[in-house]
Tab-separated table of C-alpha atoms in Angstrom:
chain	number	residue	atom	x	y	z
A	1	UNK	CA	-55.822	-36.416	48.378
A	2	UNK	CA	-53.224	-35.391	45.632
A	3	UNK	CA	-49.840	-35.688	47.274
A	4	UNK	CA	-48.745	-32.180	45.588
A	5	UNK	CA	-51.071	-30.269	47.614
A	6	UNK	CA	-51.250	-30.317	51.673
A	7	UNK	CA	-54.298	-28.501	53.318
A	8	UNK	CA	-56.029	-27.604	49.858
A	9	UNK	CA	-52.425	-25.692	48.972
A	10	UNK	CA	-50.299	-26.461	46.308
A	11	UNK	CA	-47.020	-27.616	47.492
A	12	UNK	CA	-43.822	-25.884	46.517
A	13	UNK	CA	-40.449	-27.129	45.661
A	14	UNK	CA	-37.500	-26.149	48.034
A	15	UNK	CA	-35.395	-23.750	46.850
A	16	UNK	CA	-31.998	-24.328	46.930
A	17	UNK	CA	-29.619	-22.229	48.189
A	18	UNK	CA	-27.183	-20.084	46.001
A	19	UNK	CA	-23.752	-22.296	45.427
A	20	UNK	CA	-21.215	-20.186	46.623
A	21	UNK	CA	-19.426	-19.888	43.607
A	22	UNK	CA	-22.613	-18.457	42.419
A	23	UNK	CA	-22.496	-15.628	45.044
A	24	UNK	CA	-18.812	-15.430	44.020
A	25	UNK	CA	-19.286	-14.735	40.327
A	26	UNK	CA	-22.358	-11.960	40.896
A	27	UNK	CA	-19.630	-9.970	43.315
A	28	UNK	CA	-17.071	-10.170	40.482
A	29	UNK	CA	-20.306	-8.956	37.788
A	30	UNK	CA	-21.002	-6.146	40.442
A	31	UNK	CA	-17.468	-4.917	40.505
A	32	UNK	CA	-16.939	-4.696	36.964
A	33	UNK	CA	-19.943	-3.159	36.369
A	34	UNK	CA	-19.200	-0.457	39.387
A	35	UNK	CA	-16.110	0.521	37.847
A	36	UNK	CA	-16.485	-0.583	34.067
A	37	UNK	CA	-14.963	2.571	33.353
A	38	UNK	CA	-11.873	1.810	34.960
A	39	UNK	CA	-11.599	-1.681	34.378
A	40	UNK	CA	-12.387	-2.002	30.565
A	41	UNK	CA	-13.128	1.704	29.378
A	42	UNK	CA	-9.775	3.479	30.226
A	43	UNK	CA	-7.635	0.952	29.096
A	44	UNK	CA	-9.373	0.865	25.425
A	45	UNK	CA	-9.361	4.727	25.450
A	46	UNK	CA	-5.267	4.623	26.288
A	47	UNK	CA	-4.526	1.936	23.276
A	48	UNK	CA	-6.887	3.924	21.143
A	49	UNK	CA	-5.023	7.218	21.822
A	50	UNK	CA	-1.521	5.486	21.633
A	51	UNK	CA	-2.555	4.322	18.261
A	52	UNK	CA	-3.566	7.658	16.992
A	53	UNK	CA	-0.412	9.036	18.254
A	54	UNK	CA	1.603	6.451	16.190
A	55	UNK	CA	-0.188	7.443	12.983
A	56	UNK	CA	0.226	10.891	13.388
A	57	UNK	CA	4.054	10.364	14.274
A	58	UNK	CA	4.404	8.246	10.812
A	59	UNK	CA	2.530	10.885	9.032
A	60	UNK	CA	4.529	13.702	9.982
A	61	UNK	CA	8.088	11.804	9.132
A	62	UNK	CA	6.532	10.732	6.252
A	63	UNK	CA	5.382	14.113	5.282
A	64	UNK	CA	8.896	15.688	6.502
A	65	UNK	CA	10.788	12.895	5.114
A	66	UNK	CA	9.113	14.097	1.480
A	67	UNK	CA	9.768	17.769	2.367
A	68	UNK	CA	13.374	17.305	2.601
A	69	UNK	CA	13.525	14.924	-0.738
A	70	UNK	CA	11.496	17.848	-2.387
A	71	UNK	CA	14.013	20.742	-1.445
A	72	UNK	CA	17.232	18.540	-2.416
A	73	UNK	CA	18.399	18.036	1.586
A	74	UNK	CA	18.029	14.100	0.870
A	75	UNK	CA	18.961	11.903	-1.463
A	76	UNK	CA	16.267	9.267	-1.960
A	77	UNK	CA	18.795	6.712	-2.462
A	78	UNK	CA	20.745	7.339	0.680
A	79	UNK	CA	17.802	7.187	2.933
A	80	UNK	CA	19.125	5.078	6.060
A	81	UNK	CA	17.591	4.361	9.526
A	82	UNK	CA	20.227	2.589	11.777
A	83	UNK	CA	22.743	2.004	8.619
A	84	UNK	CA	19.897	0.432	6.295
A	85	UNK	CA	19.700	1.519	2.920
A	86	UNK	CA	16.175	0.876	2.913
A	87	UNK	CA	16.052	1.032	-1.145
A	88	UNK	CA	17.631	-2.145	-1.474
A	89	UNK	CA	16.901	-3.541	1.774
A	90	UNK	CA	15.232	-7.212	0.218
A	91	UNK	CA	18.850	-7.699	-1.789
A	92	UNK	CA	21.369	-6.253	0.770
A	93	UNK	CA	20.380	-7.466	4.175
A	94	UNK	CA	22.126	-10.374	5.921
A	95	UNK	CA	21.241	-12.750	8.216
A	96	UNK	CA	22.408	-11.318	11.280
A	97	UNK	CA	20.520	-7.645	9.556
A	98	UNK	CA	17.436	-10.036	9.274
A	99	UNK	CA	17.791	-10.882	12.983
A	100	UNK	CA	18.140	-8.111	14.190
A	101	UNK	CA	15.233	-6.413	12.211
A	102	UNK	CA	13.150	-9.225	13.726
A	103	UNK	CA	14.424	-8.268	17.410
A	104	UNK	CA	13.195	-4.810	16.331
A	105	UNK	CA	9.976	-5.771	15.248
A	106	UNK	CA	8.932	-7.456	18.329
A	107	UNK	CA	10.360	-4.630	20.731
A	108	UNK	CA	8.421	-2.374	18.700
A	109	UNK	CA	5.230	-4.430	18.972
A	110	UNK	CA	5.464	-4.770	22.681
A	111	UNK	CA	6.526	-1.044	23.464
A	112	UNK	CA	3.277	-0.178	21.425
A	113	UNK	CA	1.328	-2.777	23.865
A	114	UNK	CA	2.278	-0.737	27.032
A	115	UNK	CA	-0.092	2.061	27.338
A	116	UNK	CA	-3.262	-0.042	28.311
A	117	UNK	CA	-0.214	-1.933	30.975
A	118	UNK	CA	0.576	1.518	32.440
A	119	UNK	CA	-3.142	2.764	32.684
A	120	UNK	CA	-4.052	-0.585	34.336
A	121	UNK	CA	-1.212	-0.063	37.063
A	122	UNK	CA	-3.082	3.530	37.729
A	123	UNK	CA	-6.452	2.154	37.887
A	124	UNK	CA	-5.758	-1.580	40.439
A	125	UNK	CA	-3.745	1.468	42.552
A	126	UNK	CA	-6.911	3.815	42.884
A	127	UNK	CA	-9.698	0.629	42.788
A	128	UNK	CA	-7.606	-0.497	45.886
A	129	UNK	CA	-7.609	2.252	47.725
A	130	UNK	CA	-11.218	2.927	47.847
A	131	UNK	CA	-12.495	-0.638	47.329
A	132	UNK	CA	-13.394	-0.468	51.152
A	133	UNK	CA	-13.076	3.059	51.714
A	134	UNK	CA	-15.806	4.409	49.432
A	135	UNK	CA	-18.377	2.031	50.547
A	136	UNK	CA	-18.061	3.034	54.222
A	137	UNK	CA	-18.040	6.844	52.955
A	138	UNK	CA	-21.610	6.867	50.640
A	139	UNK	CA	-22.947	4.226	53.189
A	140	UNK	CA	-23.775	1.566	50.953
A	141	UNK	CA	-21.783	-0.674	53.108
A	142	UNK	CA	-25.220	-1.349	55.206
A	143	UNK	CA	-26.848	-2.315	52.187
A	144	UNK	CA	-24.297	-4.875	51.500
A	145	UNK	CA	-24.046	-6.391	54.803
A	146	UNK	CA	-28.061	-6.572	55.002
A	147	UNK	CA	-27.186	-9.215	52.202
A	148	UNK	CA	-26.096	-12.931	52.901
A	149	UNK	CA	-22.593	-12.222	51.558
A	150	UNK	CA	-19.745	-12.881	54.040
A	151	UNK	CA	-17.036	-10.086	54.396
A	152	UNK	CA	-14.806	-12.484	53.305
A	153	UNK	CA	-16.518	-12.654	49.925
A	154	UNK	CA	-16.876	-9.583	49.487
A	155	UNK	CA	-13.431	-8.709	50.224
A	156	UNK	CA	-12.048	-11.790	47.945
A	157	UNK	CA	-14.139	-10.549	45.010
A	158	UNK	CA	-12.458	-7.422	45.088
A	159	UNK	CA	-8.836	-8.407	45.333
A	160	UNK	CA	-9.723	-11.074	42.759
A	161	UNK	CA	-10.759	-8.002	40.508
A	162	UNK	CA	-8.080	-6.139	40.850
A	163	UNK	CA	-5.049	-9.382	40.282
A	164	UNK	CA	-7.308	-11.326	37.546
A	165	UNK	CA	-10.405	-9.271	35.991
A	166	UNK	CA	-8.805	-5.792	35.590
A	167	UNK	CA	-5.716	-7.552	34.235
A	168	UNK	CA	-7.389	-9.651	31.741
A	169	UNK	CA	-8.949	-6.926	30.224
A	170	UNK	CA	-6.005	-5.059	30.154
A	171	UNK	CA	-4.065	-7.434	28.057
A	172	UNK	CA	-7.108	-7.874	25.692
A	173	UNK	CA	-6.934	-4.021	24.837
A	174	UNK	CA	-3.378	-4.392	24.819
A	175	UNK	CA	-3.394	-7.199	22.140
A	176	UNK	CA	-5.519	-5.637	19.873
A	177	UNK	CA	-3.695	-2.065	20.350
A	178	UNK	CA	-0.528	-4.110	19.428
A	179	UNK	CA	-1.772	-5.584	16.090
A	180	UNK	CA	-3.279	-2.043	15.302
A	181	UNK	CA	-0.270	-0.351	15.538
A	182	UNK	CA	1.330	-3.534	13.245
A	183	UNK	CA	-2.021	-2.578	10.832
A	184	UNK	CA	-0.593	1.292	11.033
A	185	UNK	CA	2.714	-0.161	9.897
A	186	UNK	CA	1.760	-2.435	7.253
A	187	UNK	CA	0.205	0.594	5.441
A	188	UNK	CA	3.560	2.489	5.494
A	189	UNK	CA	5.754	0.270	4.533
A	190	UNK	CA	4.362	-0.236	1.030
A	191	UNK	CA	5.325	3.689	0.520
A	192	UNK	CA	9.361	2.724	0.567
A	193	UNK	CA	8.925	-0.592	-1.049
A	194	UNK	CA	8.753	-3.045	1.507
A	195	UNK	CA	6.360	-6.109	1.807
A	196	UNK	CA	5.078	-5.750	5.159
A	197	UNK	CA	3.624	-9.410	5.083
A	198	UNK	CA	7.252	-10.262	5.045
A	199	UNK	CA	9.473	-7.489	6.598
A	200	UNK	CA	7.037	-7.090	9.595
A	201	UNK	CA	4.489	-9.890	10.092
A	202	UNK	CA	6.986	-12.240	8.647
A	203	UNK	CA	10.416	-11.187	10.470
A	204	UNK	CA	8.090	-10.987	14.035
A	205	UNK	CA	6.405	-13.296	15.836
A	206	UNK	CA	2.964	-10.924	17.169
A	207	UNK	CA	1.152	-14.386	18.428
A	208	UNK	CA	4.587	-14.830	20.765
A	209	UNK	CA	4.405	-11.295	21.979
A	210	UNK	CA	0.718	-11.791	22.372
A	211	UNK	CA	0.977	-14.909	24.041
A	212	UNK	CA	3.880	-13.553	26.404
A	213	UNK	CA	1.291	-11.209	27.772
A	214	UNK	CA	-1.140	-13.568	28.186
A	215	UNK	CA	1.314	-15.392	30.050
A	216	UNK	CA	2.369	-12.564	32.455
A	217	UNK	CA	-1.058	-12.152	33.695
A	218	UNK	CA	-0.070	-14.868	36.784
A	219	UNK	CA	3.331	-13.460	37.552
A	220	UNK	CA	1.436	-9.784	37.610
A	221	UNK	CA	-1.111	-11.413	40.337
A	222	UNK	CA	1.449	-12.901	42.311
A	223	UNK	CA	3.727	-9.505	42.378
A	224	UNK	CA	0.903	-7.196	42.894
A	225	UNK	CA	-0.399	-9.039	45.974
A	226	UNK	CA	1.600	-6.823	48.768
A	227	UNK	CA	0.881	-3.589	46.949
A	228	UNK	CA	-2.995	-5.022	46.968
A	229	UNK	CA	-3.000	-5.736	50.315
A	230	UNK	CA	-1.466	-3.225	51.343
A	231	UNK	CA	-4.178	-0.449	49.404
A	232	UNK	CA	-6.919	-2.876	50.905
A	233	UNK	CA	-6.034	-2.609	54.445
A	234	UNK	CA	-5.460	0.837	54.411
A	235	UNK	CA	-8.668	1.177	52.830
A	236	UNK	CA	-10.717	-0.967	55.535
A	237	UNK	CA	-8.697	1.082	58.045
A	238	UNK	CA	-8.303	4.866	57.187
A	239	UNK	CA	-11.572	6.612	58.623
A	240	UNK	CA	-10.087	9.450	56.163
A	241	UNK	CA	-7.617	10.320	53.390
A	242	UNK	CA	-6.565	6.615	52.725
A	243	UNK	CA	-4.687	7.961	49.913
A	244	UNK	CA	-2.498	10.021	52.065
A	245	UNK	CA	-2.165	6.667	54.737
A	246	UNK	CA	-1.066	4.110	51.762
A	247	UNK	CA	1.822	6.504	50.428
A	248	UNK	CA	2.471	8.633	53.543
A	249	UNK	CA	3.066	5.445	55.974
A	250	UNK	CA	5.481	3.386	53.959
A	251	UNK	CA	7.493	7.214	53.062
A	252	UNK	CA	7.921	8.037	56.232
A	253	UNK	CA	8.849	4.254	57.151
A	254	UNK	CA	11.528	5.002	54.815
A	255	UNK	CA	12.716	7.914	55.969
A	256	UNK	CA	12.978	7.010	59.647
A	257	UNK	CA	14.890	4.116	58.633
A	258	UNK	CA	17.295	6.040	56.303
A	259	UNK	CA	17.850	8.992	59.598
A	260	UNK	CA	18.609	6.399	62.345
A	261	UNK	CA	20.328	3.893	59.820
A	262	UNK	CA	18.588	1.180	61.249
A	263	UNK	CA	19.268	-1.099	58.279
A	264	UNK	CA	23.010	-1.428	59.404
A	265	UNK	CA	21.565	-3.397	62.260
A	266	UNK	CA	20.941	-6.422	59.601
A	267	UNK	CA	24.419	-5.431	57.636
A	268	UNK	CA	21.946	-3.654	54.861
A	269	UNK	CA	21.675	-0.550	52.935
A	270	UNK	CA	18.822	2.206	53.276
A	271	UNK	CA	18.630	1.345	49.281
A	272	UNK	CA	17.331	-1.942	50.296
A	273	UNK	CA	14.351	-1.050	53.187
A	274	UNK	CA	13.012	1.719	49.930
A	275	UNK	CA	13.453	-1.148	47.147
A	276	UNK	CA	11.871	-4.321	49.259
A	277	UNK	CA	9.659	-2.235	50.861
A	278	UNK	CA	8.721	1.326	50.357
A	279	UNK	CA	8.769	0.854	46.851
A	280	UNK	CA	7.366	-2.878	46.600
A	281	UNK	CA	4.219	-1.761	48.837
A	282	UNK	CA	3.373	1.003	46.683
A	283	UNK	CA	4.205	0.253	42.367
A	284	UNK	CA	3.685	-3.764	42.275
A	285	UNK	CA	0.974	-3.355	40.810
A	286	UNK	CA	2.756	-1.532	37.128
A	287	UNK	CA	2.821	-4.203	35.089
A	288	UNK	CA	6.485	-5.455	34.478
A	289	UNK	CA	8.011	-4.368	38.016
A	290	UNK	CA	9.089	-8.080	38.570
A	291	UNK	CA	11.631	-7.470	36.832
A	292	UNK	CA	13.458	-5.218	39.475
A	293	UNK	CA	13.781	-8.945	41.236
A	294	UNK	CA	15.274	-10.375	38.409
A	295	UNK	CA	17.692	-7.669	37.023
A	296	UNK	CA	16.905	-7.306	33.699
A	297	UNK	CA	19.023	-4.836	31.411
A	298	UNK	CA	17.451	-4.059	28.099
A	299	UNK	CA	20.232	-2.104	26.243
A	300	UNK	CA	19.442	-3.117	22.721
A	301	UNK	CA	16.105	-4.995	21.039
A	302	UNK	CA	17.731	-8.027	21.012
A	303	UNK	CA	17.197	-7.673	25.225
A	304	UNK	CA	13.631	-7.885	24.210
A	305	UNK	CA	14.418	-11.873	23.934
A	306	UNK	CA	14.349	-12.050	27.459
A	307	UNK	CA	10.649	-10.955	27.733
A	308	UNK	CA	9.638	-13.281	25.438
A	309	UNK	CA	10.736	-16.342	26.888
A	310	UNK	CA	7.953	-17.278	29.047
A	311	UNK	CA	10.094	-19.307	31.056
A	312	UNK	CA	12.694	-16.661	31.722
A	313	UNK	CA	9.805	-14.484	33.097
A	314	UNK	CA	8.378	-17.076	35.077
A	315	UNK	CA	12.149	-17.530	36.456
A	316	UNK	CA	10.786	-14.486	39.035
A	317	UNK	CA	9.029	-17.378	40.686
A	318	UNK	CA	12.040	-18.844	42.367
A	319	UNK	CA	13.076	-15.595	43.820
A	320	UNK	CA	12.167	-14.974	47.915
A	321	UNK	CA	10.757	-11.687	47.054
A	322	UNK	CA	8.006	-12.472	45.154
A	323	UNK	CA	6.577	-15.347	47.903
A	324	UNK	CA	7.945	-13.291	50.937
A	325	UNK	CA	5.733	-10.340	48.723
A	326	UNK	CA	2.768	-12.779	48.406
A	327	UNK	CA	2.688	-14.017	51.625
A	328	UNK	CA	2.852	-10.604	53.216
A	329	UNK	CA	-0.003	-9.267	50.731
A	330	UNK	CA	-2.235	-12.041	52.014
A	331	UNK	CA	-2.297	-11.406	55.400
A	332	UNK	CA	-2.999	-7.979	54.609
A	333	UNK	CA	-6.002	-9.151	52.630
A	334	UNK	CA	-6.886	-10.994	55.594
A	335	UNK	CA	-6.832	-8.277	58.032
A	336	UNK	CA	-8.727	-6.105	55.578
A	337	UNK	CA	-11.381	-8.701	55.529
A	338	UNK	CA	-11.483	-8.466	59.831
A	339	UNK	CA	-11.504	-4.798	59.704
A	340	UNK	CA	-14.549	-4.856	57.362
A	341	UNK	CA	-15.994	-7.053	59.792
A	342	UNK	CA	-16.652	-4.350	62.882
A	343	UNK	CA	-15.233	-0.949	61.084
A	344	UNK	CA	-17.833	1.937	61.707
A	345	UNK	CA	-17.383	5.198	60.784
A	346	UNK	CA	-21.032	6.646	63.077
């Protein structure tokens, strides 16, 4: 008898079973794909607008600029922005000018990089809150737990979306929105006589910018994690309204707190239970909010430096905040992932 077949019946292979990374990576492609507008749509249509909005603000100086020169209000050879006679701006700049129009460059690179940031912050707040929420609400949640996926999984795969996927994307959009605005720029500059391969591309460093963000996306996982956890378990929790639970709760924390002064038991300020806590539970996850534990000033562009310097950012790392923030945001996650074990809404 053929040893491939048993009874008359071909004999199958075992199948073996899913790695678990496997599972992993299909709950991350299922939560993109549930909320692909969120995650990779609004942050493309917030660089797209900010980049419009740039052009049209350059085209209307431009076009006022050329108004003013027409009716004899300017003189085209007095034409300064910040004390720069921009007509002879290749012979008469110094070295400290030349530093500080570099400084300028790069602040003006990042600030045009911040729209997609800001949207992001908006869209991890609202995923959050109805990560758990909404599937309890439409039901789906029995489909889900008919599957062999563990609650713990499923929860993991969407805190991982929110700290890694959702930020990745948003710094990709954020990249490219930040060398469109430099494209915007570069076809300006030739109007007054500048070389923008030198007075813009040259004087700035874009791939530092770009890689600073790039950089961030770790210390924006690690700060968002109580604000994350926080969203999550009150969106395994709230049978209602979790919106109104995640800002309501931590509010009125505050205000208690601020009424009966019970900070003064721990020789603290009210200032300090809304900045550690209030605060940190509910806008960690805005991009660039680590910097409240770090004390950062930016007065001028050259304070721009400090963004830069990868390991000046990652400086936030040594502070208690962040891993008394982290740890706190984990055990959330945790008790998120028992509440989605037996919560039941019937």
């Amino acid at each position: 008898m053929n040893a491939s077949t048993f009874d008359g019946e071909p004999r199958r292979a075992p199948v073996a079973a899913p790695h678990p990374t496997h599972k992993f990576k299909l709950l991350l492609r299922r939560e993109f794909w549930e909320h692909k507008g969120g995650f990779f749509w609004a942050p493309i249509w917030a660089g797209g607008i900010s980049v419009v909005l740039a052009l049209m603000a350059l085209v209307v100086a431009e076009v006022g600029a050329r108004k003013a020169l027409a009716s004899g209000h300017l003189n085209g050879d007095s034409i300064r922005i910040n004390g720069l006679n921009f007509s002879g701006i290749t012979e008469k700049m110094s070295a400290a000018d030349l530093q500080q129009w570099g400084h300028a460059v790069d602040a003006s690179l990042l600030v045009s990089s911040v729209w997609p940031l800001i949207v992001l912050g908006f869209v991890v707040f609202f995923y959050c809150l109805g990560a758990l929420y909404d599937e309890r609400k439409d039901r789906s949640v029995l489909f889900w737990k008919s599957l062999p996926l563990s609650d713990r999984d499923t929860v993991l795969s969407k805190a991982a979306s929110a700290l890694v996927v959702a930020p990745v994307i948003a710094v990709g959009v954020a990249i490219a929105t930040m060398f469109a605005f430099g494209l915007v720029v570069s076809l300006v500059m030739p109007m007054h006589g500048l070389n923008p391969f030198k007075f813009f591309w040259g004087m700035g460093n874009p791939i530092e910018v770009a890689g600073t963000l790039v950089a961030a996306i770790p210390v924006y996982a690690a700060w968002a994690l109580p604000t994350v956890g926080w969203l999550m378990l009150c969106s395994a929790w709230a049978r209602s309204k979790p919106f109104l639970w995640a800002v309501m709760i931590p509010v009125f924390a505050g205000i208690f707190v601020a009424w009966f002064d019970v900070m003064n038991v721990f020789n603290l300020d009210t200032g300090w239970f809304w900045q550690h806590v209030v605060l940190r539970s509910l806008t960690s996850v805005f991009p660039g909010m680590w910097m409240t534990a770090q004390n950062v000033r930016i007065d001028n562009p050259a304070d721009f430096d400090a963004l830069s310097h990868i390991q000046g950012m990652y400086s936030v790392f040594a502070t208690p905040q962040m891993w008394i923030g982290a740890a706190v945001g984990i055990a959330m996650i945790v008790a998120a992932i028992r509440l989605r074990r037996w919560r039941d809404d019937n």
